[in-house]
Every structure is written in C-alpha cells, then in structure tokens.
PDB file of C-alpha atoms in Angstrom:
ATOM      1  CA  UNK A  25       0.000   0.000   0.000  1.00 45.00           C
ATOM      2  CA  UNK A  26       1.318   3.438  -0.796  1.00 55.00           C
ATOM      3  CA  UNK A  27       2.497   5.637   2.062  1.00 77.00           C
ATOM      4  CA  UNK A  28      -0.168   8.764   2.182  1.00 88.00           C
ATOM      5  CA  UNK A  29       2.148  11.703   2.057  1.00 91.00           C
ATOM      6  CA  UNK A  30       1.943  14.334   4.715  1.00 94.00           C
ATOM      7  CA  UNK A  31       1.113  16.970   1.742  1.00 95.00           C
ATOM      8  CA  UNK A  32      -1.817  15.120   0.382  1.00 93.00           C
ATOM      9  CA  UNK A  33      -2.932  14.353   3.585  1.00 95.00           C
ATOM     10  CA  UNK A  34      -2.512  18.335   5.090  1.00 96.00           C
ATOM     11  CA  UNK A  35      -4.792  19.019   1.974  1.00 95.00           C
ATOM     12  CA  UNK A  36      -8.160  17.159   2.221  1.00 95.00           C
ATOM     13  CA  UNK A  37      -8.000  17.811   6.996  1.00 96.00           C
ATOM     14  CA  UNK A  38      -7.945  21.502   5.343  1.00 96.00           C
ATOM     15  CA  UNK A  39     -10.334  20.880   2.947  1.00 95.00           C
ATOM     16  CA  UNK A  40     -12.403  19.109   5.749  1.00 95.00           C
ATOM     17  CA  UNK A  41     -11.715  21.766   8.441  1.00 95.00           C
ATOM     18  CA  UNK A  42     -13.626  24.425   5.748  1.00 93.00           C
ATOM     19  CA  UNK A  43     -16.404  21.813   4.988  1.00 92.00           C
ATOM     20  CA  UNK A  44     -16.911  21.392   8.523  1.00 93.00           C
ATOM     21  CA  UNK A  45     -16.847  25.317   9.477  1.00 91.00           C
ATOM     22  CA  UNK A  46     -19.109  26.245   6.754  1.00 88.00           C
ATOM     23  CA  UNK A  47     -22.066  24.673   8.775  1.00 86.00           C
ATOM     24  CA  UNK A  48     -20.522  25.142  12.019  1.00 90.00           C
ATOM     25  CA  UNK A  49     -19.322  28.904  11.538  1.00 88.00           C
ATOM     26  CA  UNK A  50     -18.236  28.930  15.285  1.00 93.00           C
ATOM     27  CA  UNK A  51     -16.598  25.799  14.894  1.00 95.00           C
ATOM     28  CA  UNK A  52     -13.375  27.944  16.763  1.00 96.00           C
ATOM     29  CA  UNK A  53     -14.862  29.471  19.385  1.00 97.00           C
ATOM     30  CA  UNK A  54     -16.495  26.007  20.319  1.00 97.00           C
ATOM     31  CA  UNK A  55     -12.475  24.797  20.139  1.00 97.00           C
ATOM     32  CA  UNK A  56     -11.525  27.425  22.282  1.00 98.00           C
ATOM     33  CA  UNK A  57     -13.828  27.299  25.127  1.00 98.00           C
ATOM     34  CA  UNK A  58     -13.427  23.312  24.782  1.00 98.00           C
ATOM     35  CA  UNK A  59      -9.810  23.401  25.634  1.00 98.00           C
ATOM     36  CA  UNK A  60     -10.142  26.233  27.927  1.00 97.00           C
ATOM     37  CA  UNK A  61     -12.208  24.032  30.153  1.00 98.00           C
ATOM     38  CA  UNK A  62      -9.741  21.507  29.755  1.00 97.00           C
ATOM     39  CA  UNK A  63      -6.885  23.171  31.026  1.00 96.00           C
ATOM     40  CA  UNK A  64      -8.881  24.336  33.997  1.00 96.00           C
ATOM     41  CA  UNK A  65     -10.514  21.141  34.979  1.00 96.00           C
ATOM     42  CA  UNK A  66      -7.510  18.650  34.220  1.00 95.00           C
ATOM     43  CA  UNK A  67      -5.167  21.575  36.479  1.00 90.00           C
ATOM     44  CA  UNK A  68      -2.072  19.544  35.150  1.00 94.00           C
ATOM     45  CA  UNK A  69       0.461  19.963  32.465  1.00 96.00           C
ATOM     46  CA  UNK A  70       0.489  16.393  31.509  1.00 97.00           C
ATOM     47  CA  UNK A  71      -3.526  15.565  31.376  1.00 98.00           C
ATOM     48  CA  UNK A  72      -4.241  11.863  29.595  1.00 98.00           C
ATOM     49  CA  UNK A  73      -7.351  13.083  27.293  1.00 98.00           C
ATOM     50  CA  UNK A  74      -9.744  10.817  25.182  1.00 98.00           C
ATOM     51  CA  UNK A  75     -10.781  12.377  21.672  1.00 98.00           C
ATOM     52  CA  UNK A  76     -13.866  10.120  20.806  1.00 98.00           C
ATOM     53  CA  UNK A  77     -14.816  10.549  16.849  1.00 97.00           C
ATOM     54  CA  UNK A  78     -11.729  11.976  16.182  1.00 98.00           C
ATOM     55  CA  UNK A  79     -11.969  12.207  12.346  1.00 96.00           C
ATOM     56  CA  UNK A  80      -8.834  13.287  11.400  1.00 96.00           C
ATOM     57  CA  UNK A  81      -7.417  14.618  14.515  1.00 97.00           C
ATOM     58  CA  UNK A  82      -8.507  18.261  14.063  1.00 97.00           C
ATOM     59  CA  UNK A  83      -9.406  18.692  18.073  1.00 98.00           C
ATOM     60  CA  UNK A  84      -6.737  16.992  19.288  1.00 98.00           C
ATOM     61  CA  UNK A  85      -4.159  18.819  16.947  1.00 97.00           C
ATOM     62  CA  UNK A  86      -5.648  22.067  18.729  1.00 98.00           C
ATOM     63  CA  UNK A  87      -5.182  20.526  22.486  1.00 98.00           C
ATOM     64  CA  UNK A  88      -1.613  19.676  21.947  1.00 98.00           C
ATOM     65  CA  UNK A  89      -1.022  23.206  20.655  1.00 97.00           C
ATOM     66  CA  UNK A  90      -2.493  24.447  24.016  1.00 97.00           C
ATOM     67  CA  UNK A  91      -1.029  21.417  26.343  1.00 97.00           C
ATOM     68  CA  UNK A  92       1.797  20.791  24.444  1.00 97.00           C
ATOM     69  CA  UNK A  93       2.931  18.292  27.367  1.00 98.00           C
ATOM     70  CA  UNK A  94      -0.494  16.545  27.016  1.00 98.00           C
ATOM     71  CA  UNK A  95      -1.160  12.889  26.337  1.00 98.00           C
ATOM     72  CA  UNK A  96      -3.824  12.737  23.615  1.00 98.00           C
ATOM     73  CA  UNK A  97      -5.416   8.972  22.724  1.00 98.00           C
ATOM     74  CA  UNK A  98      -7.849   9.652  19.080  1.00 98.00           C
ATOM     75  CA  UNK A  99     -10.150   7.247  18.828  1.00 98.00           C
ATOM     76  CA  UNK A 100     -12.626   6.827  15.294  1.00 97.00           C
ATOM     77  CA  UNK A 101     -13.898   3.988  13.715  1.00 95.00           C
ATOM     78  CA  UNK A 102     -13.540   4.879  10.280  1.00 94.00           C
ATOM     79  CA  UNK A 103     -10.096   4.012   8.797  1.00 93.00           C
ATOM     80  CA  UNK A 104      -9.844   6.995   5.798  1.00 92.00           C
ATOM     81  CA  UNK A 105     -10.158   9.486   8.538  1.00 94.00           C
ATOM     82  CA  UNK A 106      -7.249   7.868  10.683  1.00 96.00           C
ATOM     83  CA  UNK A 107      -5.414   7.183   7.996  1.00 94.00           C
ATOM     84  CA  UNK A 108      -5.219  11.071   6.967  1.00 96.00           C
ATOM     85  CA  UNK A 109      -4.217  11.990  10.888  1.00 97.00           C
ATOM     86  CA  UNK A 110      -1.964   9.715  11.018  1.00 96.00           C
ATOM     87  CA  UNK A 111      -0.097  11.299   7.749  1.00 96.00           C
ATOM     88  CA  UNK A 112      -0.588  14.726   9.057  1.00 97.00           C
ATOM     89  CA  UNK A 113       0.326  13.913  12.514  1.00 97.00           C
ATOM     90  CA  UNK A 114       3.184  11.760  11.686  1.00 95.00           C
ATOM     91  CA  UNK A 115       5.892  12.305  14.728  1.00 94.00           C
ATOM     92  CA  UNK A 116       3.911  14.179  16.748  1.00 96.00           C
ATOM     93  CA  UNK A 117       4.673  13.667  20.659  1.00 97.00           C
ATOM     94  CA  UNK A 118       2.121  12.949  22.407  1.00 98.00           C
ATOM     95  CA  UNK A 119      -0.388  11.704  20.214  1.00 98.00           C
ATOM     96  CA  UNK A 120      -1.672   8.350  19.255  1.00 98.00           C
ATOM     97  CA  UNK A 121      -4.401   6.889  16.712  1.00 98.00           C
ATOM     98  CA  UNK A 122      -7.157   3.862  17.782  1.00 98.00           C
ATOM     99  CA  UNK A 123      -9.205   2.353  15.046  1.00 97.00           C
ATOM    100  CA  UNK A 124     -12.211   0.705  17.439  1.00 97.00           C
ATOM    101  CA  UNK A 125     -15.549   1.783  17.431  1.00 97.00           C
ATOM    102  CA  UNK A 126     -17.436   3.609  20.093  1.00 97.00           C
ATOM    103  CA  UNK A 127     -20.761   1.602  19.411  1.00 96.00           C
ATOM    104  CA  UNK A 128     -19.021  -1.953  20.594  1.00 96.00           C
ATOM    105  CA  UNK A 129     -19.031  -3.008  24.215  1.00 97.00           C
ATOM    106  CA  UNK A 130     -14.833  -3.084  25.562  1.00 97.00           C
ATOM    107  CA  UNK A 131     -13.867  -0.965  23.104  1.00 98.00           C
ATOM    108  CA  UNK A 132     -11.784   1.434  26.379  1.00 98.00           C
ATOM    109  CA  UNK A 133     -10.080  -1.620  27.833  1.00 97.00           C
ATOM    110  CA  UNK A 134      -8.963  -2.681  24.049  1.00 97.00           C
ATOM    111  CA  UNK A 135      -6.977   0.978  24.598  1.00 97.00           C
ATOM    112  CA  UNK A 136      -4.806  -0.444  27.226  1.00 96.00           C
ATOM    113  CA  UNK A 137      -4.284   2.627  29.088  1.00 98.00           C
ATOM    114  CA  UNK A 138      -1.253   3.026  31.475  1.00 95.00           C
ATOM    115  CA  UNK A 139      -3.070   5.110  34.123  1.00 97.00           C
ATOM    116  CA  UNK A 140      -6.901   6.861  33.939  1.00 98.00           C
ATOM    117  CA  UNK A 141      -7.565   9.145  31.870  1.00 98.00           C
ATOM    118  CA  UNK A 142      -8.284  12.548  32.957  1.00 98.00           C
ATOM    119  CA  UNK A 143     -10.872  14.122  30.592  1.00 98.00           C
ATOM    120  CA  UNK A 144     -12.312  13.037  26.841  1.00 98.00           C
ATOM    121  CA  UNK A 145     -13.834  15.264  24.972  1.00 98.00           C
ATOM    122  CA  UNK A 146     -15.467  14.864  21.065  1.00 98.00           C
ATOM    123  CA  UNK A 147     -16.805  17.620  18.724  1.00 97.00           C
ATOM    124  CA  UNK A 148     -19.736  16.879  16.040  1.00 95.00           C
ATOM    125  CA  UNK A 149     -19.675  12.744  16.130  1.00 96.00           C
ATOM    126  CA  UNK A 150     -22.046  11.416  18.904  1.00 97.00           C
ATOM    127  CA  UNK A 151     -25.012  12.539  17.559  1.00 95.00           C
ATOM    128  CA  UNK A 152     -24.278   9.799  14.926  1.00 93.00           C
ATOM    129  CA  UNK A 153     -24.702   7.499  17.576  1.00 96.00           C
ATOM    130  CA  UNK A 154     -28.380   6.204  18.900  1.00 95.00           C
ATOM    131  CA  UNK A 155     -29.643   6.190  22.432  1.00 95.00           C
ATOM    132  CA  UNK A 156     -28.586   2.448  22.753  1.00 96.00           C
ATOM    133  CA  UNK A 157     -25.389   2.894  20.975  1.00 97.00           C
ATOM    134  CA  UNK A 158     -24.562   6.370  23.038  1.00 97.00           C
ATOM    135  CA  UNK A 159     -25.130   4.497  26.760  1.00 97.00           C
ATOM    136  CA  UNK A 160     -22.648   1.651  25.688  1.00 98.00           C
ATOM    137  CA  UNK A 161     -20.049   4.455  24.515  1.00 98.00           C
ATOM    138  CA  UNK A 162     -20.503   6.339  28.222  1.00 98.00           C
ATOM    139  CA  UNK A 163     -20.664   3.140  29.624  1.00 98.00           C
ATOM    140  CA  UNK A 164     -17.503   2.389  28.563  1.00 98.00           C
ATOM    141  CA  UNK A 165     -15.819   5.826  29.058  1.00 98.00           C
ATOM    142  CA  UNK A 166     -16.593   5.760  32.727  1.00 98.00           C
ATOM    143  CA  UNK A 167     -14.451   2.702  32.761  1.00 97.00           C
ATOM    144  CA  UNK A 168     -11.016   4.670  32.108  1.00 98.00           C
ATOM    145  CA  UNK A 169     -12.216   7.723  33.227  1.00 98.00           C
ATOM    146  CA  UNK A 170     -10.587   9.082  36.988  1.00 98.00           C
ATOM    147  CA  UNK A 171     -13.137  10.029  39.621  1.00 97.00           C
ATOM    148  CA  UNK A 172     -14.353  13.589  39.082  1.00 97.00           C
ATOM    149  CA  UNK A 173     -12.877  13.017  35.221  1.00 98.00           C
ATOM    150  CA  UNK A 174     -14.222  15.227  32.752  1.00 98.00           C
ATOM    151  CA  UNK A 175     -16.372  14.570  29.732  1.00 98.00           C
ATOM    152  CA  UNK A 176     -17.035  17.334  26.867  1.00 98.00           C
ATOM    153  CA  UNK A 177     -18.991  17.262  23.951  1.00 98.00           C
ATOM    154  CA  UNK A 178     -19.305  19.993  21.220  1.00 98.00           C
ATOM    155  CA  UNK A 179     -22.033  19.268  18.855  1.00 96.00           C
ATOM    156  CA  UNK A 180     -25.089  20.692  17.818  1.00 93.00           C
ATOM    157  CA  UNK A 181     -28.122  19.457  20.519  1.00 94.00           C
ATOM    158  CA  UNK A 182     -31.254  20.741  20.162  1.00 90.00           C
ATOM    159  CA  UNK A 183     -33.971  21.609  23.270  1.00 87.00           C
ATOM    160  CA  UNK A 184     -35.469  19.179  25.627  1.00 77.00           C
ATOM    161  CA  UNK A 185     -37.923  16.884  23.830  1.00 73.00           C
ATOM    162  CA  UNK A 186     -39.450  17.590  27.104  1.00 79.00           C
ATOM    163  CA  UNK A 187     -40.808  20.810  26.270  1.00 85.00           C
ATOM    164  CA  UNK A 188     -42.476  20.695  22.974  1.00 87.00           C
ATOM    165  CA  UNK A 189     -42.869  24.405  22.416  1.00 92.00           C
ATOM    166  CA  UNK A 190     -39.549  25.236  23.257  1.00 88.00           C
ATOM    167  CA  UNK A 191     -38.348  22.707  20.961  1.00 86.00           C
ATOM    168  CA  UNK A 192     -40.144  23.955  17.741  1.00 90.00           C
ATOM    169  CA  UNK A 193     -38.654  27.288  18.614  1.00 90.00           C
ATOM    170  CA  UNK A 194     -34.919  25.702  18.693  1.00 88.00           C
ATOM    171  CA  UNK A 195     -35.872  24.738  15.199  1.00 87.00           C
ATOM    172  CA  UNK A 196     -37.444  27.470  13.995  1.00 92.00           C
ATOM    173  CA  UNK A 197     -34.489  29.737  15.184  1.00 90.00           C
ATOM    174  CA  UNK A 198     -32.012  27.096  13.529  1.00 87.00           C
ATOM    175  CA  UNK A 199     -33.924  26.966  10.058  1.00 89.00           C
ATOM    176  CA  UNK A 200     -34.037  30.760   9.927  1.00 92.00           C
ATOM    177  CA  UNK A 201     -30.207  31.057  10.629  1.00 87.00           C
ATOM    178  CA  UNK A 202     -28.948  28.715   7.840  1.00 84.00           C
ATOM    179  CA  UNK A 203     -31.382  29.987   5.778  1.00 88.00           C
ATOM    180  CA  UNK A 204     -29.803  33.507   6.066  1.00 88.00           C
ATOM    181  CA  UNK A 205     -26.464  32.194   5.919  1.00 83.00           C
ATOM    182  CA  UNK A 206     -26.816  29.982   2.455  1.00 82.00           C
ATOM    183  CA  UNK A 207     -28.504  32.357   1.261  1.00 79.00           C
ATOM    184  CA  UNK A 208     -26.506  32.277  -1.652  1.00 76.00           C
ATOM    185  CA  UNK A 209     -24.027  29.449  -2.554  1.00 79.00           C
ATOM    186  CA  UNK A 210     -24.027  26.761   0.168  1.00 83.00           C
ATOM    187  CA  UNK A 211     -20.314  25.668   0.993  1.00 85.00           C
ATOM    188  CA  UNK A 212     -18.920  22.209   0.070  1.00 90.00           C
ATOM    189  CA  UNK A 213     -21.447  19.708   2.286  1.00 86.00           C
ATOM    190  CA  UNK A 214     -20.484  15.749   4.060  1.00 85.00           C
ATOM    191  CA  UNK A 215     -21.643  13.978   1.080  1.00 88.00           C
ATOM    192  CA  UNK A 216     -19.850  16.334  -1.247  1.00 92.00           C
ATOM    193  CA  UNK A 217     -16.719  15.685   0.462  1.00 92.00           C
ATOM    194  CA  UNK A 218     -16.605  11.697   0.973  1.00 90.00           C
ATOM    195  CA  UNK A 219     -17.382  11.845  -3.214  1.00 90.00           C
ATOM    196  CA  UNK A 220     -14.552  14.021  -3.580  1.00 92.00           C
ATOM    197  CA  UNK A 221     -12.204  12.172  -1.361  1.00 89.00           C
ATOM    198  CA  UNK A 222     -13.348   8.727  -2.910  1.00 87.00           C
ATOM    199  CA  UNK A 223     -12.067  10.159  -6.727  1.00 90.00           C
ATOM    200  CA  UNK A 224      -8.900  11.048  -5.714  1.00 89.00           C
ATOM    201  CA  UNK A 225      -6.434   8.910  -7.135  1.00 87.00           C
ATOM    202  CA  UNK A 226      -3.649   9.520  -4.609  1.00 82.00           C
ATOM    203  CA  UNK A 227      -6.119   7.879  -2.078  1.00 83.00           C
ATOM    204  CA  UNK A 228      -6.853   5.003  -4.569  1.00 78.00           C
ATOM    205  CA  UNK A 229      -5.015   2.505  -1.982  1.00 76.00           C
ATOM    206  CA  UNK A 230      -5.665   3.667   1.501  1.00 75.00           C
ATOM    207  CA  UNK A 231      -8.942   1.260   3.434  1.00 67.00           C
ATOM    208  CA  UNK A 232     -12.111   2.229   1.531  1.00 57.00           C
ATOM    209  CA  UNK A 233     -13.917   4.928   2.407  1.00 49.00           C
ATOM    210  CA  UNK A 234     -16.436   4.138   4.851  1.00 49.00           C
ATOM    211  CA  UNK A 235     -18.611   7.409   5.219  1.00 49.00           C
ATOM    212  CA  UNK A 236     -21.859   4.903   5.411  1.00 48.00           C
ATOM    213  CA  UNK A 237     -20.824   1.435   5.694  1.00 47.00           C
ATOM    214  CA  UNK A 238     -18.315   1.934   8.750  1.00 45.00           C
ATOM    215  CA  UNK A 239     -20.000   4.691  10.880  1.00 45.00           C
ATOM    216  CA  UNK A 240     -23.413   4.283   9.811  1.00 47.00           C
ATOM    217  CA  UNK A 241     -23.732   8.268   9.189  1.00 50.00           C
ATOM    218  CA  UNK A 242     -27.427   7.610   8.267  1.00 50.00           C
ATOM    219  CA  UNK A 243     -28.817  11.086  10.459  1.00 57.00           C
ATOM    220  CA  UNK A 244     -28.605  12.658  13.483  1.00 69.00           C
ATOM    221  CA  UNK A 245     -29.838   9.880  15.733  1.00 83.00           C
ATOM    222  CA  UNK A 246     -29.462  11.360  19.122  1.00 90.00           C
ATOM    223  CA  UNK A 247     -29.671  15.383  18.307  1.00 91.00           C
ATOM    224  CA  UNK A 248     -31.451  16.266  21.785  1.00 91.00           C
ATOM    225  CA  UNK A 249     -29.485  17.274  24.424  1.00 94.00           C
ATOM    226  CA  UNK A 250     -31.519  15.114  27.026  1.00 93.00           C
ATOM    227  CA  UNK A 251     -30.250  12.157  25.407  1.00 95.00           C
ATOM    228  CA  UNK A 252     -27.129  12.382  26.270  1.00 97.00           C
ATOM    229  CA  UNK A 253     -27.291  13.799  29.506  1.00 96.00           C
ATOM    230  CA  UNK A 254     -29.688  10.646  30.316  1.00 96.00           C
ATOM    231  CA  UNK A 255     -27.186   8.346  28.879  1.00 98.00           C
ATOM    232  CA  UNK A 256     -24.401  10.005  30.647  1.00 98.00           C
ATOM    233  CA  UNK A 257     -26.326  10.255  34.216  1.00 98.00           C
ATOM    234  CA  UNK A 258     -26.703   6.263  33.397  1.00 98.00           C
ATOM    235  CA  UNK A 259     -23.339   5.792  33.169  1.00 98.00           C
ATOM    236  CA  UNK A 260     -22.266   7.735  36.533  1.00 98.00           C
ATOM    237  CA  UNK A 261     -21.686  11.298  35.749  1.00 98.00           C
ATOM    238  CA  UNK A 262     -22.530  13.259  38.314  1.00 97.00           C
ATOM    239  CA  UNK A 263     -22.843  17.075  36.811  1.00 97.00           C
ATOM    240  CA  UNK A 264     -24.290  17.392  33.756  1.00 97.00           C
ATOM    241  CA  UNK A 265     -24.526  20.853  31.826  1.00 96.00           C
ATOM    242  CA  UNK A 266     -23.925  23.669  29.037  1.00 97.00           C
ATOM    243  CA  UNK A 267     -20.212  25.311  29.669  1.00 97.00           C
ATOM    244  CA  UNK A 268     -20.749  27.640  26.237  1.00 97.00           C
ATOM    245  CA  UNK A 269     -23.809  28.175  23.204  1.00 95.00           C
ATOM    246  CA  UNK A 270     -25.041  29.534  20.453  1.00 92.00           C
ATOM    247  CA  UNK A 271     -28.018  28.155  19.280  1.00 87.00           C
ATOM    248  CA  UNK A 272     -27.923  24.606  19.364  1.00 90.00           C
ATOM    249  CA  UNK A 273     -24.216  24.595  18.916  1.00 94.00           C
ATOM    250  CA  UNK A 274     -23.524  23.582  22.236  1.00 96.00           C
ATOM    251  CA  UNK A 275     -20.530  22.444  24.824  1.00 98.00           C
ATOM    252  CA  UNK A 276     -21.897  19.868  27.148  1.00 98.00           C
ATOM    253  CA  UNK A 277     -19.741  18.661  29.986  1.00 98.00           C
ATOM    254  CA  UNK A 278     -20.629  15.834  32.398  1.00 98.00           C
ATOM    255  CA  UNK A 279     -18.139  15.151  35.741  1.00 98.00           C
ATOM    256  CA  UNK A 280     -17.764  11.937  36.500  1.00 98.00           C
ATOM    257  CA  UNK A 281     -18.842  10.854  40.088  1.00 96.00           C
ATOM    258  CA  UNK A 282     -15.789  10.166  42.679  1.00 90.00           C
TER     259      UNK A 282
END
C-alpha cells in the first residue's frame, strides 16, 4: 500500500476543516472554550485526554497546541479518517491513533491505558450514535475515566424533547439562521466531500472509504441534548450541563462521580 504523504494528507484535513466550518461557523470558538475548560478542569500539564470521533485529529491537533505536554489517545472507527491523521500527525509527541468503534461493548479496555484518563472530549460525532449505541459508549468511558474526570462534547443538541414548544422554537431559530447564511451558494457539504475524497487517485489505496458502511452516518440519531445527559447520568456522571452556546451549537460537559 502506498504511504499517504503528509502533503496530500494536510490538503483534504484543510479541505475538511472548511467543509466542517461552513455549517458550524463557530466551529473555533467552540475549540476554544473546549480546551479552555480543559486546562482548567484537568489543572495539570500532563492531562491523559480521550478524543472520541476523532476524524482526522482536528481537536486533538488544537489541544496539543495548548497542552503541548499533554497525552492525547484519538479514537474513530472509520479508517480513511485515521489514515489522513496519522499522515498529518506523523511524529507528533504525544499523540496516538485507535481504530475501534465507540458503538461496541470493551472498546476502552482494548486501549490499554497506562493510568486513567483525565478528561475526553469529542466535537460533532455522537449525535451519529443512537440512544442504545450512546449508553454503551458512556458506559464504557466511565471505565477509564478518573473520579471527578471530565467529559465534553461539542455538537449541535437541540432543546429538551421535554418541552415541545420550546423545541419547535430551537428549530425554527435554527432553520431561519442557515437559511440567512446559504442564502446564496451553500459551501462544500459531508456527502460532497466523501465523493470528492473517494475520486482522488492519490487515495486510490488507503482502506475504503467508509462514510456509510463503517459509521453508519445515516442522520442525526441522538440530536437532543436530554439524550445524552440521560445516557451520561446512566453511566455515573454526576454534573451534567452547558459550559458555552449559540443556538444549538452547544458544549456539554458531564463530571464523572468520585
């Protein structure tokens, strides 16, 4: 199999970082306040950090920038995306890859972690993931979690199902905003870019894309914010809530009981 070369590689995590920011235009800011809480709830130079759905290592790229001394362990099931942070990651202290998926029961002890880990966090992934699916991957991350470890999730949760009225509101207020903002041409969308990434011949021999078959990125199964905290209280967080906002983009974090 031909080596994927770090330019090539550098290319299409650009090319996905844009993708991704034209529907999350404050994909940044969410960054930001994620690592901000990170340095000030890990209170360490050295913090052991989960990045669940890791894609192609675009939040934990941004951590080790912050916490250079950091220990960061990327974790995606999909073997296109690894393969490109991998290449564009090559030599980097501090950071490793792990193909398993999230949705399997022992995928954390198949990490074989030295010590607990003291936070994870994951940005725009878990809402892939159904109830079911999301209580066996908090399940699991209590497992090699610390006591009083942190959990944070950037992604796009909408309003209690809970409260009906509100809810239509959320969506109301969410249609209204994109349709302002693509107002004209819409940017480069998921399917668009799996497509492109598939007919690239410098990719021809890396594991097949597996956008669908892999991930199963059918919709947004569990896009309400009370479906994860429920899931999370299940597995034994503690604290549940919203750190930062705007809209339903959205930084949950969830403390793990001691």
């Amino acid at each position: 199999m031909t080596k994927l070369s770090h330019e090539v590689a550098s290319a299409w995590t650009a090319r996905w970082d844009v993708q991704q920011e034209g529907y999350i235009p404050d994909r940044e800011e969410r960054f930001t306040a994620l690592v901000d809480a990170l340095e000030a709830a890990t209170g360490r130079p050295d913090p052991l950090v989960l990045d669940l759905g890791c894609g192609p290592g675009s939040l934990a790229g941004r951590i080790l920038d912050r916490i250079p001394g950091a220990t960061v362990v990327a974790v995606d099931a999909d073997p296109l995306l690894l393969s490109l942070g991998r290449a564009v990651h090559a030599g980097r202290p501090g950071l490793t890859f792990a193909e398993l998926d999230l949705r399997e029961p022992g995928w954390a002890a198949r990490l074989r972690l030295d010590r607990q880990a003291d936070a994870a966090v994951s940005t725009t992934a878990l809402h892939w993931l159904s109830a079911g699916q999301l209580r066996v991957a908090y399940g699991e991350l209590a497992r090699v979690l610390r006591p009083r470890g942190l959990f944070l999730n950037g992604d796009n949760l909408g309003v209690d199902d809970r409260t009906p009225g509100l809810a239509a509101l959320d969506v109301a207020l969410r249609e209204r905003e994109q349709a302002r903002r693509f107002a004209g041409d819409r940017p480069e969308g998921w399917d668009q870019w799996w497509d492109a990434i598939a007919a690239d011949p410098d990719l021809a021999e890396l594991p097949a894309v597996a956008r669908d078959e892999t991930t199963g990125h059918h919709g947004s199964e569990s896009e309400l914010l009370s479906t994860h905290v429920a899931a999370l209280r299940e597995a034994g967080f503690e604290e549940t809530g919203t750190l930062w906002q705007r809209g339903d983009n959205r930084l949950l974090a969830a403390l793990l009981g001691a």
